[in-house]
Short mmCIF file of C-alpha atoms and ligand atoms in Angstrom, two decimals:
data_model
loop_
_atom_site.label_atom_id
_atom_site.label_comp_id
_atom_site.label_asym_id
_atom_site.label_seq_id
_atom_site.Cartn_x
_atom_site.Cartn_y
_atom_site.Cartn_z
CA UNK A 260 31.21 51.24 -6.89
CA UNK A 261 31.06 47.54 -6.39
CA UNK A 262 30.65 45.42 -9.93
CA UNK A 263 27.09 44.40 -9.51
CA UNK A 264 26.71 40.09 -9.95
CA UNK A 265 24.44 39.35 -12.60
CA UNK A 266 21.55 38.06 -10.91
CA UNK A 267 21.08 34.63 -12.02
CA UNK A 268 18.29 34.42 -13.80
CA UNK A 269 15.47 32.38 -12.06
CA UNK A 270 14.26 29.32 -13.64
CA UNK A 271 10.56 28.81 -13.71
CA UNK A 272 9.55 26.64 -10.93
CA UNK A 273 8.38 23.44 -12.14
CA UNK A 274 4.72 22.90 -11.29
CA UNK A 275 3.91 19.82 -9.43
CA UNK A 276 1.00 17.43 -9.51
CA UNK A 277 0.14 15.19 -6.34
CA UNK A 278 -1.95 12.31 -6.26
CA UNK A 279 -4.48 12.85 -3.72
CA UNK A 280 -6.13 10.31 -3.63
CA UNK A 281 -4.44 8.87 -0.26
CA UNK A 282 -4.64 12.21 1.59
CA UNK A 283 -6.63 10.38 4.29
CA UNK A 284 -3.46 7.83 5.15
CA UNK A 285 -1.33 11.01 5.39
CA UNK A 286 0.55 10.49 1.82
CA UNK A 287 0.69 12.15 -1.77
CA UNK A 288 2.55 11.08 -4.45
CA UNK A 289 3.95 13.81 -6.81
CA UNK A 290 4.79 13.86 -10.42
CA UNK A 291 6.81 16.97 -11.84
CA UNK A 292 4.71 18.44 -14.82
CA UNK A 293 6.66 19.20 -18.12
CA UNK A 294 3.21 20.37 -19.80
CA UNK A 295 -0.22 20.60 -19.04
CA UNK A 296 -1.84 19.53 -22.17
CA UNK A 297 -5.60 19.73 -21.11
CA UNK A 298 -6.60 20.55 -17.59
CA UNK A 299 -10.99 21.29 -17.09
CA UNK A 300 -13.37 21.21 -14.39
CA UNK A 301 -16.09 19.68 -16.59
CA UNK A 302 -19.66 18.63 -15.16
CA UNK A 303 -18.50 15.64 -13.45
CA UNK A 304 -14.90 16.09 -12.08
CA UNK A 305 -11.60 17.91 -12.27
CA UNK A 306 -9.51 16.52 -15.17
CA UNK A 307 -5.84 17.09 -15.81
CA UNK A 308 -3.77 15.66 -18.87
CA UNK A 309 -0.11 16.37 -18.52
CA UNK A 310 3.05 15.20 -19.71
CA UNK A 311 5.64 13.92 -17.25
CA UNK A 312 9.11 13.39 -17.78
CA UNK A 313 9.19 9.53 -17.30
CA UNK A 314 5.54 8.38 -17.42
CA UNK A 315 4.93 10.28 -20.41
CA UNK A 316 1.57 11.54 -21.07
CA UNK A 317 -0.63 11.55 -17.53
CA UNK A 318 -4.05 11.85 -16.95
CA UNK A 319 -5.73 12.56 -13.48
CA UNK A 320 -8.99 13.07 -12.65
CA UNK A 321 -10.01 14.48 -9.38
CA UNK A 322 -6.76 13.54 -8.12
CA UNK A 323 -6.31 10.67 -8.93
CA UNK A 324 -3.99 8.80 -11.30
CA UNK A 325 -5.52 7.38 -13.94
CA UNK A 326 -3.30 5.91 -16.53
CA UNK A 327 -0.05 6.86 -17.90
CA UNK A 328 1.09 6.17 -21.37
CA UNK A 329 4.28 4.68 -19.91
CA UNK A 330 2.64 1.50 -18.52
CA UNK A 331 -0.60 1.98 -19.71
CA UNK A 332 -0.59 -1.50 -21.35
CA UNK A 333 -0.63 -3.05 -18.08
CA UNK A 334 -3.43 -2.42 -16.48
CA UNK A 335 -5.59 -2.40 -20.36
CA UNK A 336 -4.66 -5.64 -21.02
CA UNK A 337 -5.39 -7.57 -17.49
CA UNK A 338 -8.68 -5.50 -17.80
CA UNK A 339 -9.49 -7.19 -21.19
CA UNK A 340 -7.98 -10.41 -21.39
CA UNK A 341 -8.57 -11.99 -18.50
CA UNK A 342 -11.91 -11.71 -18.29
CA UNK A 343 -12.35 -12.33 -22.47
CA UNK A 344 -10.45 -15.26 -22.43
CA UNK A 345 -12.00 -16.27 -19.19
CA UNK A 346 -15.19 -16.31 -20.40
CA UNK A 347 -13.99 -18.25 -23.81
CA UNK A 348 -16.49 -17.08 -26.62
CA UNK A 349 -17.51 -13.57 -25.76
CA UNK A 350 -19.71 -12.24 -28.67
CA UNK A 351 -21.24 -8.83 -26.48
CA UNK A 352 -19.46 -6.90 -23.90
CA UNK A 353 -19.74 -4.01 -22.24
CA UNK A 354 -17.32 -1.55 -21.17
CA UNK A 355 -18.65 1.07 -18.45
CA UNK A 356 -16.51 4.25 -17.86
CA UNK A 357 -13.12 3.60 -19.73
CA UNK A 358 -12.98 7.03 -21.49
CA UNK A 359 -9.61 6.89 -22.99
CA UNK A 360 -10.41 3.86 -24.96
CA UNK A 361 -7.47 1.82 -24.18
CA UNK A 362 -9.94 -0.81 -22.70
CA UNK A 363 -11.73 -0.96 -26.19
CA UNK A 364 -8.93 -0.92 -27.92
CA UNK A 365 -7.75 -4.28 -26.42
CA UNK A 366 -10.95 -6.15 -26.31
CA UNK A 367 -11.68 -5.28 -30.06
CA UNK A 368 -8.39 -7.58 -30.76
CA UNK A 369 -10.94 -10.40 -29.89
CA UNK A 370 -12.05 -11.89 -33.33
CA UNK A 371 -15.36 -12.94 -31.53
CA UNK A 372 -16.53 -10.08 -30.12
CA UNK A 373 -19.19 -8.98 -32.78
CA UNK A 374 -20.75 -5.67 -30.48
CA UNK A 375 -18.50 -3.69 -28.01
CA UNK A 376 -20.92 -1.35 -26.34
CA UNK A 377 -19.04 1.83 -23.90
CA UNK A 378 -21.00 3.68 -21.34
CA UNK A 379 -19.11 6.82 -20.28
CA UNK A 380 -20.61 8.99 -18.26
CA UNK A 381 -18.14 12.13 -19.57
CA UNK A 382 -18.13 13.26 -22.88
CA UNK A 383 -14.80 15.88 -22.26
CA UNK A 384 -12.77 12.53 -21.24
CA UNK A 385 -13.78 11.36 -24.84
CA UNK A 386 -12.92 14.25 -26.55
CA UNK A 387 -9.97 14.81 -24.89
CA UNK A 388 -8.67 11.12 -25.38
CA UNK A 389 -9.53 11.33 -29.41
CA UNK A 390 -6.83 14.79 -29.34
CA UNK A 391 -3.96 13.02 -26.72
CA UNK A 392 -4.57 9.29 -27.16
CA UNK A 393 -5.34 8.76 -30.81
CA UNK A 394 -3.81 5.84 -31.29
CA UNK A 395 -6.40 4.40 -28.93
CA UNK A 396 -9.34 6.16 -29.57
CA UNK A 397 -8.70 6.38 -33.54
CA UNK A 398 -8.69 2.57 -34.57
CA UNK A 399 -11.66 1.77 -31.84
CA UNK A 400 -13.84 4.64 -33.32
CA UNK A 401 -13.26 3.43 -36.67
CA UNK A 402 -15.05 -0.07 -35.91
CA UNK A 403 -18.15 -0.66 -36.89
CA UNK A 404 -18.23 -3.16 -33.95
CA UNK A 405 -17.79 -0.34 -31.35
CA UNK A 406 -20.64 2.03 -29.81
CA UNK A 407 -20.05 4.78 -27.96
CA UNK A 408 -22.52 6.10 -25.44
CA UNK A 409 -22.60 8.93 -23.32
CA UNK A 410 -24.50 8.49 -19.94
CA UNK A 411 -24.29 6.72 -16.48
CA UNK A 412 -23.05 3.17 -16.42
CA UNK A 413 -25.48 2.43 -13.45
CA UNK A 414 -28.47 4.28 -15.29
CA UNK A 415 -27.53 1.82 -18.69
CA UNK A 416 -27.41 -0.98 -16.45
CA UNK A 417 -30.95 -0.78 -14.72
CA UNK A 418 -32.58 -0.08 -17.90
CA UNK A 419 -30.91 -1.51 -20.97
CA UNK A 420 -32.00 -4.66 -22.85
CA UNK A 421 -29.06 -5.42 -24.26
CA UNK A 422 -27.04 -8.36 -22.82
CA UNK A 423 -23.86 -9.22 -22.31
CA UNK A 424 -20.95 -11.57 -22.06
CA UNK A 425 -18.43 -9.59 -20.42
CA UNK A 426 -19.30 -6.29 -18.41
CA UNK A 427 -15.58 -4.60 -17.45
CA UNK A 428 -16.44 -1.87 -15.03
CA UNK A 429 -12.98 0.49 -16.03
CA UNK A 430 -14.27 3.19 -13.40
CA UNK A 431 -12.93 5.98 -11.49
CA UNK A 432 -12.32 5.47 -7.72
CA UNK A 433 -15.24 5.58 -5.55
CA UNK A 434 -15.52 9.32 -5.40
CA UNK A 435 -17.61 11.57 -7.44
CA UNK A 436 -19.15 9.96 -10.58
CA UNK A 437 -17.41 7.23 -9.89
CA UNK A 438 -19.08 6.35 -6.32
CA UNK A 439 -21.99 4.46 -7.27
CA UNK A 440 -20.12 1.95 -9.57
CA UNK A 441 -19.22 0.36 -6.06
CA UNK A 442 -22.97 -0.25 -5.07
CA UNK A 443 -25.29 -3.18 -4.42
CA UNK A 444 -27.79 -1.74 -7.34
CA UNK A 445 -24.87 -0.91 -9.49
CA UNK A 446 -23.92 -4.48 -9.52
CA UNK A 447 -27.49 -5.83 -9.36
CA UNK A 448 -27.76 -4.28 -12.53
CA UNK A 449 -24.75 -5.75 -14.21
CA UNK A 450 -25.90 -9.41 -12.88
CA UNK A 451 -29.30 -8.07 -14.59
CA UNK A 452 -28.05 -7.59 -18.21
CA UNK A 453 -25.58 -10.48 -18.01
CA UNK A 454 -26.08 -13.57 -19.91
CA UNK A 455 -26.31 -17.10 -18.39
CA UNK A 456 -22.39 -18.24 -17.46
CA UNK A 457 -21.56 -14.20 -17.91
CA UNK A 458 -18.46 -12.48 -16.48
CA UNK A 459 -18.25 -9.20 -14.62
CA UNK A 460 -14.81 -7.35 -13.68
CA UNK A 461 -14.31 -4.82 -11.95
CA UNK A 462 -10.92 -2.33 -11.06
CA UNK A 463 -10.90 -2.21 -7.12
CA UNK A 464 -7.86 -0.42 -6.10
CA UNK A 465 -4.49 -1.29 -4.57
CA UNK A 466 -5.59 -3.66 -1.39
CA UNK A 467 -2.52 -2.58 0.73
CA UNK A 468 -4.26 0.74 0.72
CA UNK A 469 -8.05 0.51 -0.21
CA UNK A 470 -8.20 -3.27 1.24
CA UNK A 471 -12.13 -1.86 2.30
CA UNK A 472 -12.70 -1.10 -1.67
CA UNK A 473 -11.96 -4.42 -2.11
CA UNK A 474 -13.57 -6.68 0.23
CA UNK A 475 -17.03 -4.23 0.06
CA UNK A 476 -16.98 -4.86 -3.69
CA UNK A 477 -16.64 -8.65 -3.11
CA UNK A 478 -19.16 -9.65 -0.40
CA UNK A 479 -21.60 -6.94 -2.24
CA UNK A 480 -20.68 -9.63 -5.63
CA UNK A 481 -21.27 -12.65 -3.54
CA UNK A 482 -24.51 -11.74 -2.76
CA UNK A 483 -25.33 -11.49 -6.38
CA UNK A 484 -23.37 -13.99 -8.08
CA UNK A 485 -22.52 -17.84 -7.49
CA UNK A 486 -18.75 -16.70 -7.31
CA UNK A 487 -16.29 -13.86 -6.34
CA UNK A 488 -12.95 -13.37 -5.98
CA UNK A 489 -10.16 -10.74 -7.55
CA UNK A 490 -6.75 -11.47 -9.48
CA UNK A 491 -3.85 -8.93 -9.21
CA UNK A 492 -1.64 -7.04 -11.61
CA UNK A 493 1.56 -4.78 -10.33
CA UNK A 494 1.10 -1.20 -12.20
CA UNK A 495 4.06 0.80 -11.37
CA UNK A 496 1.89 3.97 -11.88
CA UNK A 497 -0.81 3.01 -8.78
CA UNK A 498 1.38 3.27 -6.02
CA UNK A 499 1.18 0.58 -2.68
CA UNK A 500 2.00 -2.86 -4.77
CA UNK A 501 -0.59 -4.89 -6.17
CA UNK A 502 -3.88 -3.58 -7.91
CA UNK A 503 -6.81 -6.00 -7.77
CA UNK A 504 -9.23 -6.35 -10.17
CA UNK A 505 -12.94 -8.38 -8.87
CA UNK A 506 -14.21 -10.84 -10.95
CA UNK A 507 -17.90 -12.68 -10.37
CA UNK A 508 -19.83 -14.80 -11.98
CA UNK A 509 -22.18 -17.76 -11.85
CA UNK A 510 -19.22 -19.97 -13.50
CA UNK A 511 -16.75 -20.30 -10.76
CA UNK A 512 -14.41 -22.55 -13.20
CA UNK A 513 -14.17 -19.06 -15.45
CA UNK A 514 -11.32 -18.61 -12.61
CA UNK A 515 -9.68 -22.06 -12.24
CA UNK A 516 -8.61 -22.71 -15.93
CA UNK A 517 -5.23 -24.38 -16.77
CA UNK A 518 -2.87 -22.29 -18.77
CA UNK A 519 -3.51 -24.46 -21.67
CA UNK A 520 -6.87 -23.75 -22.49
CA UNK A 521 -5.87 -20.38 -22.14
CA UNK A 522 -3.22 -20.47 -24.44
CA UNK A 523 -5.16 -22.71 -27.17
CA UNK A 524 -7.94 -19.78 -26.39
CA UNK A 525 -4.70 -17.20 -27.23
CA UNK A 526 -3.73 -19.46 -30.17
CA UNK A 527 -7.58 -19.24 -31.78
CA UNK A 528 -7.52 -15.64 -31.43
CA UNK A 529 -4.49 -15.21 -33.26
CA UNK A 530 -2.19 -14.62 -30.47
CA UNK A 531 -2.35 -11.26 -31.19
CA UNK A 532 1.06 -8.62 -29.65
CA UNK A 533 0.96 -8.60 -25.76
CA UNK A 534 3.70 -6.63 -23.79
CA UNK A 535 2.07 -7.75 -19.65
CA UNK A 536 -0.46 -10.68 -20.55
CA UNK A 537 -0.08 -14.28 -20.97
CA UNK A 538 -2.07 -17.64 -21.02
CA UNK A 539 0.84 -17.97 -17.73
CA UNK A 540 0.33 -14.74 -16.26
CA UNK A 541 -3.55 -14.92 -16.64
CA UNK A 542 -3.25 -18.18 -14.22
CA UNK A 543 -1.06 -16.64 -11.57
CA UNK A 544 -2.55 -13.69 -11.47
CA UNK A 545 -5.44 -15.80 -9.04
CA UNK A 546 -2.69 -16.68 -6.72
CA UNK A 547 -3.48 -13.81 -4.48
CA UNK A 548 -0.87 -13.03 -1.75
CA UNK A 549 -1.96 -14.09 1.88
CA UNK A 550 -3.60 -10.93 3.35
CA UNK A 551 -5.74 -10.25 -0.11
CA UNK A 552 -6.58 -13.94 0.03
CA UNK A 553 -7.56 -13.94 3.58
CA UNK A 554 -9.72 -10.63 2.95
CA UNK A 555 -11.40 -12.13 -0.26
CA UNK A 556 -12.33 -15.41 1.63
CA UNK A 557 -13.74 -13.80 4.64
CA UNK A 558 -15.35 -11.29 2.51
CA UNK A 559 -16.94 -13.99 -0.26
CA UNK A 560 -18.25 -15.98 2.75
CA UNK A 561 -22.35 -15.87 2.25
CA UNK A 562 -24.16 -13.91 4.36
CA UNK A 563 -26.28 -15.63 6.99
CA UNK A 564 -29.45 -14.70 6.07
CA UNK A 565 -31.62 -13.89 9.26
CA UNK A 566 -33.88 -16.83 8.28
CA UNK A 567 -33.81 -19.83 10.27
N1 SAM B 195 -8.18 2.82 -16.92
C1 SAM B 195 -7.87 3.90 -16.06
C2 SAM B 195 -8.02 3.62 -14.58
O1 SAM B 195 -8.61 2.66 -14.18
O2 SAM B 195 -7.52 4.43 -13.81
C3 SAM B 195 -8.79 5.00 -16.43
C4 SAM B 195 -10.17 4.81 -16.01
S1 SAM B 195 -11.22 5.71 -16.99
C5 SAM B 195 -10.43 7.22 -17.25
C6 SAM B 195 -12.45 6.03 -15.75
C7 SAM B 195 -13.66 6.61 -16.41
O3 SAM B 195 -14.83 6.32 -15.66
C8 SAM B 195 -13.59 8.13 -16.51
O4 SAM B 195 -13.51 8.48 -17.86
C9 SAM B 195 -14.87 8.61 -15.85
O5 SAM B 195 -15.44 9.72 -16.48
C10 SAM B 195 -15.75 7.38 -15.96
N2 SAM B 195 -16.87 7.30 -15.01
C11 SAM B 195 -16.87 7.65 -13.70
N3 SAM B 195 -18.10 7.46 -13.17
C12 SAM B 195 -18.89 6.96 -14.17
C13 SAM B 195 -20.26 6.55 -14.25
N4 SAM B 195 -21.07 6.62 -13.17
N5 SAM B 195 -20.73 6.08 -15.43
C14 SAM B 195 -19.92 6.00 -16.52
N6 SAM B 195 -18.61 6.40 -16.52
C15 SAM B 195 -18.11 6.85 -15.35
#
């Protein structure tokens, strides 16, 4: 009787994760899962934490990427920085969404920032981050500068007394919860608790991909503020090239500062580690390639009002 082979013995398929987030330009990007370390449909949205062999920990939420421990730093610190040291003396800021902290964590490096106030709308993305990301969530829960609150960043915004220096909008993409932190009110109510000469940011995608995000957000800002325009940041993690980021405010300078006030600004605040952001790289990240420029400028233009 013929020997039988061993059968070899199967290795378990490795799951995949894809990005979905693109599925209506006809792409996914997919990331091989070593682990799932947390995956929940909670009230709000489906969230997935997972590690992945090169970007380390992963966290998605309804499909799509939101940061990965591998180049995490990025995106937190042109979040933060630019708009902190933009502003110059920020003393109250807000942070709406920005669960897993690493927001917080950066501005709270900023010796003047006496309150840091964060609006997030889902408590598991909290709890989650204080198990996985620790060594965010554990040195910004343990100052007495920080205050956590759970709720709707467009709900806090409308009603809150409170104002503010700096409002960074870390949101979701427009989808789900995350929808209405792209609307006229939504940003009515951030000009609303914003003090005089105030700063709002706000993450709006990768243009080459979600160039609508970005020009909606801006002539929606332009309406409301003296100034708007975006600076970019490459993020290996969001696919399509550049992300933008919006910034408006009444202070259109707040965006054309040489790199040495920045850097004195750096200097005062103790020039404190960086591994993406620099007095330089604050600067050129303004220069905005051709087609975002085009898109912001056309979008900024004011409205003609009706009026005669
Ligand atoms: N920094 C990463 C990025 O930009 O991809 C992560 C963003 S952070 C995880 C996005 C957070 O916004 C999520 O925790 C989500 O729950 C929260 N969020 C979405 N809609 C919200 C809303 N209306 N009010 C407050 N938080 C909201």
């Amino acid at each position: 009787m013929a020997e039988k082979k061993p059968t070899a013995t199967k290795r378990p398929e490795k799951r995949w994760i894809a990005e979905t987030l693109f599925d209506d330009l006809g792409f996914r990007m997919t990331f091989q899962v070593e682990r799932v370390l947390y995956e929940l449909q909670t009230e709000h949205q489906h969230l997935v934490l997972f590690e992945q062999p090169f970007f380390g920990k992963m966290l998605m939420l309804d499909g799509a990427t939101q940061i990965s421990k591998k180049d995490e730093f990025i995106y937190q610190e042109m979040m933060s920085h630019v708009p902190l040291f933009a502003h110059g003396n920020p003393r109250d800021v807000l942070i709406v969404g920005g669960g897993d902290c690493g927001i917080a964590e950066e501005v709270l490096k900023h010796k003047t920032v006496e309150r840091l106030t964060q609006v997030e709308i889902d408590p598991k993305v909290i709890e989650f981050a204080k198990e996985h990301f620790p060594e965010f969530t554990t040195p910004v829960f343990a100052d007495k500068r920080f205050k956590s609150i759970i709720g709707d960043g467009a709900k806090y915004v409308a009603k809150t007394e409170r104002r503010f220096d700096v409002i960074i909008v870390d949101s979701t993409d427009p989808q789900g919860p995350g929808k209405i932190l792209f609307g006229q009110k939504f940003y009515a109510g951030c000009r609303r608790c914003l003090k005089k000469g105030g700063v709002l940011v706000t993450q709006n995608g990768v243009p080459f991909f979600q160039k609508s995000e970005l020009t909606s957000s801006i002539s929606k800002l332009r309406r409301l503020f003296a100034g708007a325009t975006c600076y970019i940041a490459a993020i290996p993690i969001y696919i399509g090239g550049h992300m933008a980021m919006a910034m408006a405010s009444d202070n259109k300078r707040l965006w054309r500062q040489p790199v040495h006030t920045i850097a004195q600004r750096y200097r005062k605040a103790g020039s404190f580690k960086t591994m993406y952001w620099t007095p330089e790289v604050q600067v050129a990240a303004f220069a905005q390639p051709r087609f975002i420029a085009e898109a912001v400028a056309k979008a900024a233009k004011p409205k003609r009002s009706g009026r005669r």
